[in-house]
């Protein structure tokens, strides 16, 4: 039987994977700008482009992990300032509610995450000018810096998982949760082209989205019920 941390990691991975169509829409243009801005001799060789894509995506996931650790630490700090047991129960309910919301979004039954993205626009407007100065990319190290900056792009999926991380209980658990999510986004953003298109078509199938979204939502319901089951 999976421990809650393991189940949370797998659920976050599933959110990243099934949100792949959304990720390509948000970040695919950036990856395209990164690729087409490379010198022709690099761009025409998949082997030479690969290090740039790896650097970009590892940095993007690193940004998620840092943000997850910060949110997990913030939740841990808040819990330590009040009655620990009560705070953990409240945070766990919050995490479960956001898992349900993410599940409904992945299943295509709810689109409220767009409002979460709008809330992050204020911060992004201050970061975007710096990100644009990094284009065109001339080296993998520059791709890494670009990826880390673009990792803070307003994204309803990322922000929702970050609120989930707030209830994770510790910086390490928050970082692990965002690592799972980031790894889930990799297939769609690394396999740009034919394979990504095939994966995207599969992930867009209604039954696939309904099944995966339903599983995440059910795990969220279970997470919400845990504090109440302990009280019985």
PDB file of N, CA and C in Angstrom, residues 48-148:
ATOM      1  N   UNK A  48      22.635  17.999 -31.337  1.00  0.00           N
ATOM      2  CA  UNK A  48      23.138  19.273 -30.817  1.00  0.00           C
ATOM      3  C   UNK A  48      22.045  20.078 -30.115  1.00  0.00           C
ATOM      4  N   UNK A  49      20.805  19.901 -30.544  1.00  0.00           N
ATOM      5  CA  UNK A  49      19.695  20.619 -29.908  1.00  0.00           C
ATOM      6  C   UNK A  49      19.372  20.017 -28.551  1.00  0.00           C
ATOM      7  N   UNK A  50      19.561  18.719 -28.410  1.00  0.00           N
ATOM      8  CA  UNK A  50      19.166  18.008 -27.199  1.00  0.00           C
ATOM      9  C   UNK A  50      19.727  18.630 -25.920  1.00  0.00           C
ATOM     10  N   UNK A  51      21.038  18.986 -25.834  1.00  0.00           N
ATOM     11  CA  UNK A  51      21.544  19.585 -24.594  1.00  0.00           C
ATOM     12  C   UNK A  51      20.823  20.875 -24.211  1.00  0.00           C
ATOM     13  N   UNK A  52      20.388  21.641 -25.211  1.00  0.00           N
ATOM     14  CA  UNK A  52      19.670  22.884 -24.923  1.00  0.00           C
ATOM     15  C   UNK A  52      18.306  22.581 -24.312  1.00  0.00           C
ATOM     16  N   UNK A  53      17.609  21.589 -24.879  1.00  0.00           N
ATOM     17  CA  UNK A  53      16.297  21.216 -24.351  1.00  0.00           C
ATOM     18  C   UNK A  53      16.408  20.630 -22.947  1.00  0.00           C
ATOM     19  N   UNK A  54      17.446  19.819 -22.730  1.00  0.00           N
ATOM     20  CA  UNK A  54      17.661  19.240 -21.401  1.00  0.00           C
ATOM     21  C   UNK A  54      17.926  20.347 -20.379  1.00  0.00           C
ATOM     22  N   UNK A  55      18.810  21.291 -20.725  1.00  0.00           N
ATOM     23  CA  UNK A  55      19.140  22.384 -19.809  1.00  0.00           C
ATOM     24  C   UNK A  55      17.903  23.224 -19.500  1.00  0.00           C
ATOM     25  N   UNK A  56      17.132  23.543 -20.538  1.00  0.00           N
ATOM     26  CA  UNK A  56      15.924  24.352 -20.350  1.00  0.00           C
ATOM     27  C   UNK A  56      14.941  23.662 -19.424  1.00  0.00           C
ATOM     28  N   UNK A  57      14.670  22.386 -19.679  1.00  0.00           N
ATOM     29  CA  UNK A  57      13.654  21.681 -18.905  1.00  0.00           C
ATOM     30  C   UNK A  57      14.118  21.356 -17.490  1.00  0.00           C
ATOM     31  N   UNK A  58      15.391  21.032 -17.304  1.00  0.00           N
ATOM     32  CA  UNK A  58      15.887  20.793 -15.948  1.00  0.00           C
ATOM     33  C   UNK A  58      15.805  22.067 -15.115  1.00  0.00           C
ATOM     34  N   UNK A  59      16.102  23.204 -15.746  1.00  0.00           N
ATOM     35  CA  UNK A  59      16.025  24.474 -15.021  1.00  0.00           C
ATOM     36  C   UNK A  59      14.580  24.820 -14.695  1.00  0.00           C
ATOM     37  N   UNK A  60      13.686  24.560 -15.642  1.00  0.00           N
ATOM     38  CA  UNK A  60      12.259  24.822 -15.407  1.00  0.00           C
ATOM     39  C   UNK A  60      11.761  23.997 -14.225  1.00  0.00           C
ATOM     40  N   UNK A  61      12.118  22.718 -14.187  1.00  0.00           N
ATOM     41  CA  UNK A  61      11.700  21.856 -13.078  1.00  0.00           C
ATOM     42  C   UNK A  61      12.378  22.293 -11.787  1.00  0.00           C
ATOM     43  N   UNK A  62      13.627  22.765 -11.877  1.00  0.00           N
ATOM     44  CA  UNK A  62      14.320  23.269 -10.684  1.00  0.00           C
ATOM     45  C   UNK A  62      13.572  24.450 -10.086  1.00  0.00           C
ATOM     46  N   UNK A  63      13.039  25.320 -10.955  1.00  0.00           N
ATOM     47  CA  UNK A  63      12.252  26.458 -10.460  1.00  0.00           C
ATOM     48  C   UNK A  63      11.009  25.961  -9.727  1.00  0.00           C
ATOM     49  N   UNK A  64      10.360  24.918 -10.279  1.00  0.00           N
ATOM     50  CA  UNK A  64       9.195  24.347  -9.610  1.00  0.00           C
ATOM     51  C   UNK A  64       9.574  23.803  -8.237  1.00  0.00           C
ATOM     52  N   UNK A  65      10.708  23.087  -8.180  1.00  0.00           N
ATOM     53  CA  UNK A  65      11.140  22.458  -6.925  1.00  0.00           C
ATOM     54  C   UNK A  65      11.440  23.524  -5.868  1.00  0.00           C
ATOM     55  N   UNK A  66      12.123  24.592  -6.280  1.00  0.00           N
ATOM     56  CA  UNK A  66      12.420  25.685  -5.341  1.00  0.00           C
ATOM     57  C   UNK A  66      11.117  26.290  -4.820  1.00  0.00           C
ATOM     58  N   UNK A  67      10.179  26.554  -5.740  1.00  0.00           N
ATOM     59  CA  UNK A  67       8.896  27.125  -5.320  1.00  0.00           C
ATOM     60  C   UNK A  67       8.141  26.167  -4.406  1.00  0.00           C
ATOM     61  N   UNK A  68       8.205  24.859  -4.720  1.00  0.00           N
ATOM     62  CA  UNK A  68       7.537  23.870  -3.875  1.00  0.00           C
ATOM     63  C   UNK A  68       8.130  23.823  -2.477  1.00  0.00           C
ATOM     64  N   UNK A  69       9.465  23.910  -2.384  1.00  0.00           N
ATOM     65  CA  UNK A  69      10.124  23.913  -1.077  1.00  0.00           C
ATOM     66  C   UNK A  69       9.719  25.155  -0.274  1.00  0.00           C
ATOM     67  N   UNK A  70       9.635  26.302  -0.953  1.00  0.00           N
ATOM     68  CA  UNK A  70       9.236  27.538  -0.273  1.00  0.00           C
ATOM     69  C   UNK A  70       7.804  27.437   0.255  1.00  0.00           C
ATOM     70  N   UNK A  71       6.914  26.911  -0.575  1.00  0.00           N
ATOM     71  CA  UNK A  71       5.520  26.784  -0.145  1.00  0.00           C
ATOM     72  C   UNK A  71       5.375  25.745   0.959  1.00  0.00           C
ATOM     73  N   UNK A  72       6.091  24.628   0.827  1.00  0.00           N
ATOM     74  CA  UNK A  72       6.062  23.620   1.884  1.00  0.00           C
ATOM     75  C   UNK A  72       6.595  24.172   3.190  1.00  0.00           C
ATOM     76  N   UNK A  73       7.660  24.978   3.104  1.00  0.00           N
ATOM     77  CA  UNK A  73       8.216  25.603   4.301  1.00  0.00           C
ATOM     78  C   UNK A  73       7.265  26.609   4.911  1.00  0.00           C
ATOM     79  N   UNK A  74       6.557  27.349   4.064  1.00  0.00           N
ATOM     80  CA  UNK A  74       5.587  28.324   4.565  1.00  0.00           C
ATOM     81  C   UNK A  74       4.459  27.621   5.306  1.00  0.00           C
ATOM     82  N   UNK A  75       3.990  26.491   4.746  1.00  0.00           N
ATOM     83  CA  UNK A  75       2.945  25.727   5.412  1.00  0.00           C
ATOM     84  C   UNK A  75       3.421  25.151   6.730  1.00  0.00           C
ATOM     85  N   UNK A  76       4.660  24.652   6.747  1.00  0.00           N
ATOM     86  CA  UNK A  76       5.241  24.104   7.978  1.00  0.00           C
ATOM     87  C   UNK A  76       5.364  25.195   9.046  1.00  0.00           C
ATOM     88  N   UNK A  77       5.795  26.402   8.616  1.00  0.00           N
ATOM     89  CA  UNK A  77       5.942  27.509   9.559  1.00  0.00           C
ATOM     90  C   UNK A  77       4.597  27.911  10.137  1.00  0.00           C
ATOM     91  N   UNK A  78       3.578  27.988   9.266  1.00  0.00           N
ATOM     92  CA  UNK A  78       2.236  28.349   9.733  1.00  0.00           C
ATOM     93  C   UNK A  78       1.718  27.321  10.728  1.00  0.00           C
ATOM     94  N   UNK A  79       1.981  26.037  10.457  1.00  0.00           N
ATOM     95  CA  UNK A  79       1.515  24.983  11.356  1.00  0.00           C
ATOM     96  C   UNK A  79       2.223  25.042  12.699  1.00  0.00           C
ATOM     97  N   UNK A  80       3.486  25.470  12.692  1.00  0.00           N
ATOM     98  CA  UNK A  80       4.255  25.514  13.940  1.00  0.00           C
ATOM     99  C   UNK A  80       3.852  26.685  14.828  1.00  0.00           C
ATOM    100  N   UNK A  81       3.192  27.673  14.247  1.00  0.00           N
ATOM    101  CA  UNK A  81       2.813  28.857  15.022  1.00  0.00           C
ATOM    102  C   UNK A  81       1.463  28.699  15.717  1.00  0.00           C
ATOM    103  N   UNK A  82       0.722  27.691  15.314  1.00  0.00           N
ATOM    104  CA  UNK A  82      -0.579  27.447  15.939  1.00  0.00           C
ATOM    105  C   UNK A  82      -0.605  26.002  16.425  1.00  0.00           C
ATOM    106  N   UNK A  83      -1.758  25.564  16.892  1.00  0.00           N
ATOM    107  CA  UNK A  83      -1.886  24.181  17.339  1.00  0.00           C
ATOM    108  C   UNK A  83      -1.538  23.246  16.181  1.00  0.00           C
ATOM    109  N   UNK A  84      -0.455  22.489  16.321  1.00  0.00           N
ATOM    110  CA  UNK A  84       0.114  21.718  15.214  1.00  0.00           C
ATOM    111  C   UNK A  84      -0.888  20.755  14.608  1.00  0.00           C
ATOM    112  N   UNK A  85      -1.543  19.975  15.424  1.00  0.00           N
ATOM    113  CA  UNK A  85      -2.451  18.957  14.910  1.00  0.00           C
ATOM    114  C   UNK A  85      -3.613  19.584  14.139  1.00  0.00           C
ATOM    115  N   UNK A  86      -4.189  20.643  14.706  1.00  0.00           N
ATOM    116  CA  UNK A  86      -5.308  21.312  14.040  1.00  0.00           C
ATOM    117  C   UNK A  86      -4.873  21.929  12.724  1.00  0.00           C
ATOM    118  N   UNK A  87      -3.675  22.552  12.710  1.00  0.00           N
ATOM    119  CA  UNK A  87      -3.171  23.183  11.486  1.00  0.00           C
ATOM    120  C   UNK A  87      -2.922  22.145  10.398  1.00  0.00           C
ATOM    121  N   UNK A  88      -2.349  21.015  10.765  1.00  0.00           N
ATOM    122  CA  UNK A  88      -2.096  19.963   9.787  1.00  0.00           C
ATOM    123  C   UNK A  88      -3.392  19.458   9.174  1.00  0.00           C
ATOM    124  N   UNK A  89      -4.428  19.335   9.994  1.00  0.00           N
ATOM    125  CA  UNK A  89      -5.717  18.862   9.488  1.00  0.00           C
ATOM    126  C   UNK A  89      -6.319  19.863   8.514  1.00  0.00           C
ATOM    127  N   UNK A  90      -6.235  21.153   8.849  1.00  0.00           N
ATOM    128  CA  UNK A  90      -6.766  22.195   7.961  1.00  0.00           C
ATOM    129  C   UNK A  90      -6.005  22.200   6.633  1.00  0.00           C
ATOM    130  N   UNK A  91      -4.663  22.129   6.713  1.00  0.00           N
ATOM    131  CA  UNK A  91      -3.851  22.135   5.499  1.00  0.00           C
ATOM    132  C   UNK A  91      -4.126  20.901   4.648  1.00  0.00           C
ATOM    133  N   UNK A  92      -4.366  19.783   5.301  1.00  0.00           N
ATOM    134  CA  UNK A  92      -4.651  18.560   4.565  1.00  0.00           C
ATOM    135  C   UNK A  92      -5.977  18.665   3.813  1.00  0.00           C
ATOM    136  N   UNK A  93      -6.955  19.280   4.440  1.00  0.00           N
ATOM    137  CA  UNK A  93      -8.240  19.497   3.771  1.00  0.00           C
ATOM    138  C   UNK A  93      -8.054  20.425   2.569  1.00  0.00           C
ATOM    139  N   UNK A  94      -7.252  21.488   2.740  1.00  0.00           N
ATOM    140  CA  UNK A  94      -6.977  22.413   1.630  1.00  0.00           C
ATOM    141  C   UNK A  94      -6.312  21.671   0.472  1.00  0.00           C
ATOM    142  N   UNK A  95      -5.332  20.824   0.803  1.00  0.00           N
ATOM    143  CA  UNK A  95      -4.646  20.049  -0.237  1.00  0.00           C
ATOM    144  C   UNK A  95      -5.626  19.158  -0.978  1.00  0.00           C
ATOM    145  N   UNK A  96      -6.508  18.494  -0.232  1.00  0.00           N
ATOM    146  CA  UNK A  96      -7.483  17.619  -0.867  1.00  0.00           C
ATOM    147  C   UNK A  96      -8.433  18.364  -1.776  1.00  0.00           C
ATOM    148  N   UNK A  97      -8.871  19.542  -1.340  1.00  0.00           N
ATOM    149  CA  UNK A  97      -9.783  20.348  -2.159  1.00  0.00           C
ATOM    150  C   UNK A  97      -9.117  20.725  -3.480  1.00  0.00           C
ATOM    151  N   UNK A  98      -7.833  21.123  -3.413  1.00  0.00           N
ATOM    152  CA  UNK A  98      -7.150  21.496  -4.652  1.00  0.00           C
ATOM    153  C   UNK A  98      -6.877  20.292  -5.534  1.00  0.00           C
ATOM    154  N   UNK A  99      -6.681  19.124  -4.952  1.00  0.00           N
ATOM    155  CA  UNK A  99      -6.546  17.922  -5.766  1.00  0.00           C
ATOM    156  C   UNK A  99      -7.841  17.625  -6.508  1.00  0.00           C
ATOM    157  N   UNK A 100      -8.969  17.806  -5.819  1.00  0.00           N
ATOM    158  CA  UNK A 100     -10.264  17.614  -6.476  1.00  0.00           C
ATOM    159  C   UNK A 100     -10.409  18.604  -7.630  1.00  0.00           C
ATOM    160  N   UNK A 101     -10.039  19.860  -7.402  1.00  0.00           N
ATOM    161  CA  UNK A 101     -10.134  20.880  -8.449  1.00  0.00           C
ATOM    162  C   UNK A 101      -9.248  20.523  -9.636  1.00  0.00           C
ATOM    163  N   UNK A 102      -8.030  20.050  -9.363  1.00  0.00           N
ATOM    164  CA  UNK A 102      -7.134  19.651 -10.439  1.00  0.00           C
ATOM    165  C   UNK A 102      -7.695  18.464 -11.201  1.00  0.00           C
ATOM    166  N   UNK A 103      -8.276  17.506 -10.476  1.00  0.00           N
ATOM    167  CA  UNK A 103      -8.874  16.352 -11.131  1.00  0.00           C
ATOM    168  C   UNK A 103     -10.008  16.755 -12.060  1.00  0.00           C
ATOM    169  N   UNK A 104     -10.862  17.653 -11.602  1.00  0.00           N
ATOM    170  CA  UNK A 104     -11.972  18.132 -12.429  1.00  0.00           C
ATOM    171  C   UNK A 104     -11.453  18.858 -13.658  1.00  0.00           C
ATOM    172  N   UNK A 105     -10.359  19.614 -13.490  1.00  0.00           N
ATOM    173  CA  UNK A 105      -9.768  20.327 -14.627  1.00  0.00           C
ATOM    174  C   UNK A 105      -9.198  19.342 -15.645  1.00  0.00           C
ATOM    175  N   UNK A 106      -8.459  18.350 -15.162  1.00  0.00           N
ATOM    176  CA  UNK A 106      -7.855  17.369 -16.065  1.00  0.00           C
ATOM    177  C   UNK A 106      -8.924  16.585 -16.816  1.00  0.00           C
ATOM    178  N   UNK A 107     -10.027  16.298 -16.151  1.00  0.00           N
ATOM    179  CA  UNK A 107     -11.111  15.539 -16.784  1.00  0.00           C
ATOM    180  C   UNK A 107     -11.897  16.390 -17.781  1.00  0.00           C
ATOM    181  N   UNK A 108     -11.664  17.698 -17.768  1.00  0.00           N
ATOM    182  CA  UNK A 108     -12.375  18.582 -18.674  1.00  0.00           C
ATOM    183  C   UNK A 108     -13.739  18.993 -18.170  1.00  0.00           C
ATOM    184  N   UNK A 109     -13.973  18.839 -16.868  1.00  0.00           N
ATOM    185  CA  UNK A 109     -15.285  19.150 -16.289  1.00  0.00           C
ATOM    186  C   UNK A 109     -15.330  20.533 -15.629  1.00  0.00           C
ATOM    187  N   UNK A 110     -14.184  21.226 -15.571  1.00  0.00           N
ATOM    188  CA  UNK A 110     -14.113  22.527 -14.898  1.00  0.00           C
ATOM    189  C   UNK A 110     -12.908  23.286 -15.434  1.00  0.00           C
ATOM    190  N   UNK A 111     -13.042  24.583 -15.672  1.00  0.00           N
ATOM    191  CA  UNK A 111     -11.945  25.365 -16.271  1.00  0.00           C
ATOM    192  C   UNK A 111     -11.561  26.567 -15.420  1.00  0.00           C
ATOM    193  N   UNK A 112     -11.798  26.483 -14.137  1.00  0.00           N
ATOM    194  CA  UNK A 112     -11.542  27.619 -13.255  1.00  0.00           C
ATOM    195  C   UNK A 112     -10.085  27.953 -13.033  1.00  0.00           C
ATOM    196  N   UNK A 113      -9.148  27.095 -13.500  1.00  0.00           N
ATOM    197  CA  UNK A 113      -7.735  27.391 -13.274  1.00  0.00           C
ATOM    198  C   UNK A 113      -7.277  28.640 -14.020  1.00  0.00           C
ATOM    199  N   UNK A 114      -8.030  29.054 -15.027  1.00  0.00           N
ATOM    200  CA  UNK A 114      -7.664  30.274 -15.760  1.00  0.00           C
ATOM    201  C   UNK A 114      -7.650  31.483 -14.822  1.00  0.00           C
ATOM    202  N   UNK A 115      -8.525  31.480 -13.839  1.00  0.00           N
ATOM    203  CA  UNK A 115      -8.562  32.594 -12.883  1.00  0.00           C
ATOM    204  C   UNK A 115      -7.308  32.610 -12.014  1.00  0.00           C
ATOM    205  N   UNK A 116      -6.780  31.411 -11.706  1.00  0.00           N
ATOM    206  CA  UNK A 116      -5.555  31.323 -10.916  1.00  0.00           C
ATOM    207  C   UNK A 116      -4.391  31.902 -11.707  1.00  0.00           C
ATOM    208  N   UNK A 117      -4.361  31.635 -13.032  1.00  0.00           N
ATOM    209  CA  UNK A 117      -3.298  32.165 -13.883  1.00  0.00           C
ATOM    210  C   UNK A 117      -3.344  33.686 -13.921  1.00  0.00           C
ATOM    211  N   UNK A 118      -4.534  34.254 -13.980  1.00  0.00           N
ATOM    212  CA  UNK A 118      -4.667  35.704 -14.024  1.00  0.00           C
ATOM    213  C   UNK A 118      -4.082  36.350 -12.770  1.00  0.00           C
ATOM    214  N   UNK A 119      -4.222  35.660 -11.642  1.00  0.00           N
ATOM    215  CA  UNK A 119      -3.694  36.200 -10.384  1.00  0.00           C
ATOM    216  C   UNK A 119      -2.175  36.301 -10.411  1.00  0.00           C
ATOM    217  N   UNK A 120      -1.509  35.401 -11.158  1.00  0.00           N
ATOM    218  CA  UNK A 120      -0.049  35.427 -11.224  1.00  0.00           C
ATOM    219  C   UNK A 120       0.499  36.389 -12.245  1.00  0.00           C
ATOM    220  N   UNK A 121      -0.388  37.004 -13.038  1.00  0.00           N
ATOM    221  CA  UNK A 121       0.069  37.910 -14.092  1.00  0.00           C
ATOM    222  C   UNK A 121       0.815  39.117 -13.558  1.00  0.00           C
ATOM    223  N   UNK A 122       0.466  39.582 -12.373  1.00  0.00           N
ATOM    224  CA  UNK A 122       1.105  40.773 -11.801  1.00  0.00           C
ATOM    225  C   UNK A 122       2.594  40.515 -11.583  1.00  0.00           C
ATOM    226  N   UNK A 123       2.922  39.343 -11.025  1.00  0.00           N
ATOM    227  CA  UNK A 123       4.328  39.003 -10.781  1.00  0.00           C
ATOM    228  C   UNK A 123       5.049  38.793 -12.095  1.00  0.00           C
ATOM    229  N   UNK A 124       4.383  38.101 -13.039  1.00  0.00           N
ATOM    230  CA  UNK A 124       5.049  37.769 -14.293  1.00  0.00           C
ATOM    231  C   UNK A 124       5.420  39.002 -15.101  1.00  0.00           C
ATOM    232  N   UNK A 125       4.625  40.050 -15.042  1.00  0.00           N
ATOM    233  CA  UNK A 125       4.921  41.260 -15.804  1.00  0.00           C
ATOM    234  C   UNK A 125       6.256  41.877 -15.402  1.00  0.00           C
ATOM    235  N   UNK A 126       6.701  41.584 -14.177  1.00  0.00           N
ATOM    236  CA  UNK A 126       7.979  42.109 -13.713  1.00  0.00           C
ATOM    237  C   UNK A 126       9.151  41.207 -14.133  1.00  0.00           C
ATOM    238  N   UNK A 127       8.850  39.927 -14.381  1.00  0.00           N
ATOM    239  CA  UNK A 127       9.905  38.968 -14.726  1.00  0.00           C
ATOM    240  C   UNK A 127      10.114  38.867 -16.232  1.00  0.00           C
ATOM    241  N   UNK A 128       9.047  39.008 -17.010  1.00  0.00           N
ATOM    242  CA  UNK A 128       9.101  38.761 -18.452  1.00  0.00           C
ATOM    243  C   UNK A 128      10.151  39.580 -19.192  1.00  0.00           C
ATOM    244  N   UNK A 129      10.322  40.891 -18.886  1.00  0.00           N
ATOM    245  CA  UNK A 129      11.343  41.649 -19.633  1.00  0.00           C
ATOM    246  C   UNK A 129      12.743  41.043 -19.516  1.00  0.00           C
ATOM    247  N   UNK A 130      13.081  40.535 -18.334  1.00  0.00           N
ATOM    248  CA  UNK A 130      14.394  39.896 -18.157  1.00  0.00           C
ATOM    249  C   UNK A 130      14.494  38.623 -18.989  1.00  0.00           C
ATOM    250  N   UNK A 131      13.404  37.846 -19.026  1.00  0.00           N
ATOM    251  CA  UNK A 131      13.399  36.600 -19.792  1.00  0.00           C
ATOM    252  C   UNK A 131      13.613  36.870 -21.272  1.00  0.00           C
ATOM    253  N   UNK A 132      13.011  37.920 -21.798  1.00  0.00           N
ATOM    254  CA  UNK A 132      13.132  38.227 -23.219  1.00  0.00           C
ATOM    255  C   UNK A 132      14.560  38.610 -23.598  1.00  0.00           C
ATOM    256  N   UNK A 133      15.302  39.163 -22.653  1.00  0.00           N
ATOM    257  CA  UNK A 133      16.690  39.536 -22.930  1.00  0.00           C
ATOM    258  C   UNK A 133      17.587  38.320 -23.128  1.00  0.00           C
ATOM    259  N   UNK A 134      17.116  37.145 -22.704  1.00  0.00           N
ATOM    260  CA  UNK A 134      17.905  35.926 -22.826  1.00  0.00           C
ATOM    261  C   UNK A 134      17.771  35.276 -24.200  1.00  0.00           C
ATOM    262  N   UNK A 135      16.907  35.827 -25.057  1.00  0.00           N
ATOM    263  CA  UNK A 135      16.727  35.303 -26.410  1.00  0.00           C
ATOM    264  C   UNK A 135      17.471  36.187 -27.415  1.00  0.00           C
ATOM    265  N   UNK A 136      18.108  35.605 -28.439  1.00  0.00           N
ATOM    266  CA  UNK A 136      18.223  34.168 -28.721  1.00  0.00           C
ATOM    267  C   UNK A 136      19.249  33.493 -27.814  1.00  0.00           C
ATOM    268  N   UNK A 137      19.038  32.230 -27.568  1.00  0.00           N
ATOM    269  CA  UNK A 137      19.922  31.449 -26.705  1.00  0.00           C
ATOM    270  C   UNK A 137      21.157  31.015 -27.498  1.00  0.00           C
ATOM    271  N   UNK A 138      22.326  31.168 -26.905  1.00  0.00           N
ATOM    272  CA  UNK A 138      23.577  30.858 -27.609  1.00  0.00           C
ATOM    273  C   UNK A 138      24.363  29.722 -26.973  1.00  0.00           C
ATOM    274  N   UNK A 139      23.912  29.245 -25.789  1.00  0.00           N
ATOM    275  CA  UNK A 139      24.632  28.169 -25.120  1.00  0.00           C
ATOM    276  C   UNK A 139      23.680  27.421 -24.195  1.00  0.00           C
ATOM    277  N   UNK A 140      23.987  26.151 -23.857  1.00  0.00           N
ATOM    278  CA  UNK A 140      23.140  25.417 -22.907  1.00  0.00           C
ATOM    279  C   UNK A 140      23.021  26.113 -21.562  1.00  0.00           C
ATOM    280  N   UNK A 141      24.100  26.789 -21.118  1.00  0.00           N
ATOM    281  CA  UNK A 141      24.033  27.482 -19.827  1.00  0.00           C
ATOM    282  C   UNK A 141      23.035  28.630 -19.886  1.00  0.00           C
ATOM    283  N   UNK A 142      22.963  29.306 -21.031  1.00  0.00           N
ATOM    284  CA  UNK A 142      21.978  30.371 -21.195  1.00  0.00           C
ATOM    285  C   UNK A 142      20.570  29.786 -21.260  1.00  0.00           C
ATOM    286  N   UNK A 143      20.440  28.597 -21.868  1.00  0.00           N
ATOM    287  CA  UNK A 143      19.143  27.911 -21.900  1.00  0.00           C
ATOM    288  C   UNK A 143      18.704  27.553 -20.489  1.00  0.00           C
ATOM    289  N   UNK A 144      19.674  27.202 -19.628  1.00  0.00           N
ATOM    290  CA  UNK A 144      19.342  26.863 -18.239  1.00  0.00           C
ATOM    291  C   UNK A 144      18.769  28.089 -17.519  1.00  0.00           C
ATOM    292  N   UNK A 145      19.423  29.246 -17.701  1.00  0.00           N
ATOM    293  CA  UNK A 145      18.936  30.474 -17.057  1.00  0.00           C
ATOM    294  C   UNK A 145      17.540  30.816 -17.571  1.00  0.00           C
ATOM    295  N   UNK A 146      17.340  30.705 -18.887  1.00  0.00           N
ATOM    296  CA  UNK A 146      16.034  30.985 -19.469  1.00  0.00           C
ATOM    297  C   UNK A 146      14.971  30.052 -18.893  1.00  0.00           C
ATOM    298  N   UNK A 147      15.299  28.757 -18.800  1.00  0.00           N
ATOM    299  CA  UNK A 147      14.351  27.790 -18.269  1.00  0.00           C
ATOM    300  C   UNK A 147      13.978  28.095 -16.832  1.00  0.00           C
ATOM    301  N   UNK A 148      14.941  28.510 -16.021  1.00  0.00           N
ATOM    302  CA  UNK A 148      14.657  28.811 -14.614  1.00  0.00           C
ATOM    303  C   UNK A 148      13.748  30.032 -14.498  1.00  0.00           C
TER     304      UNK A 148
END
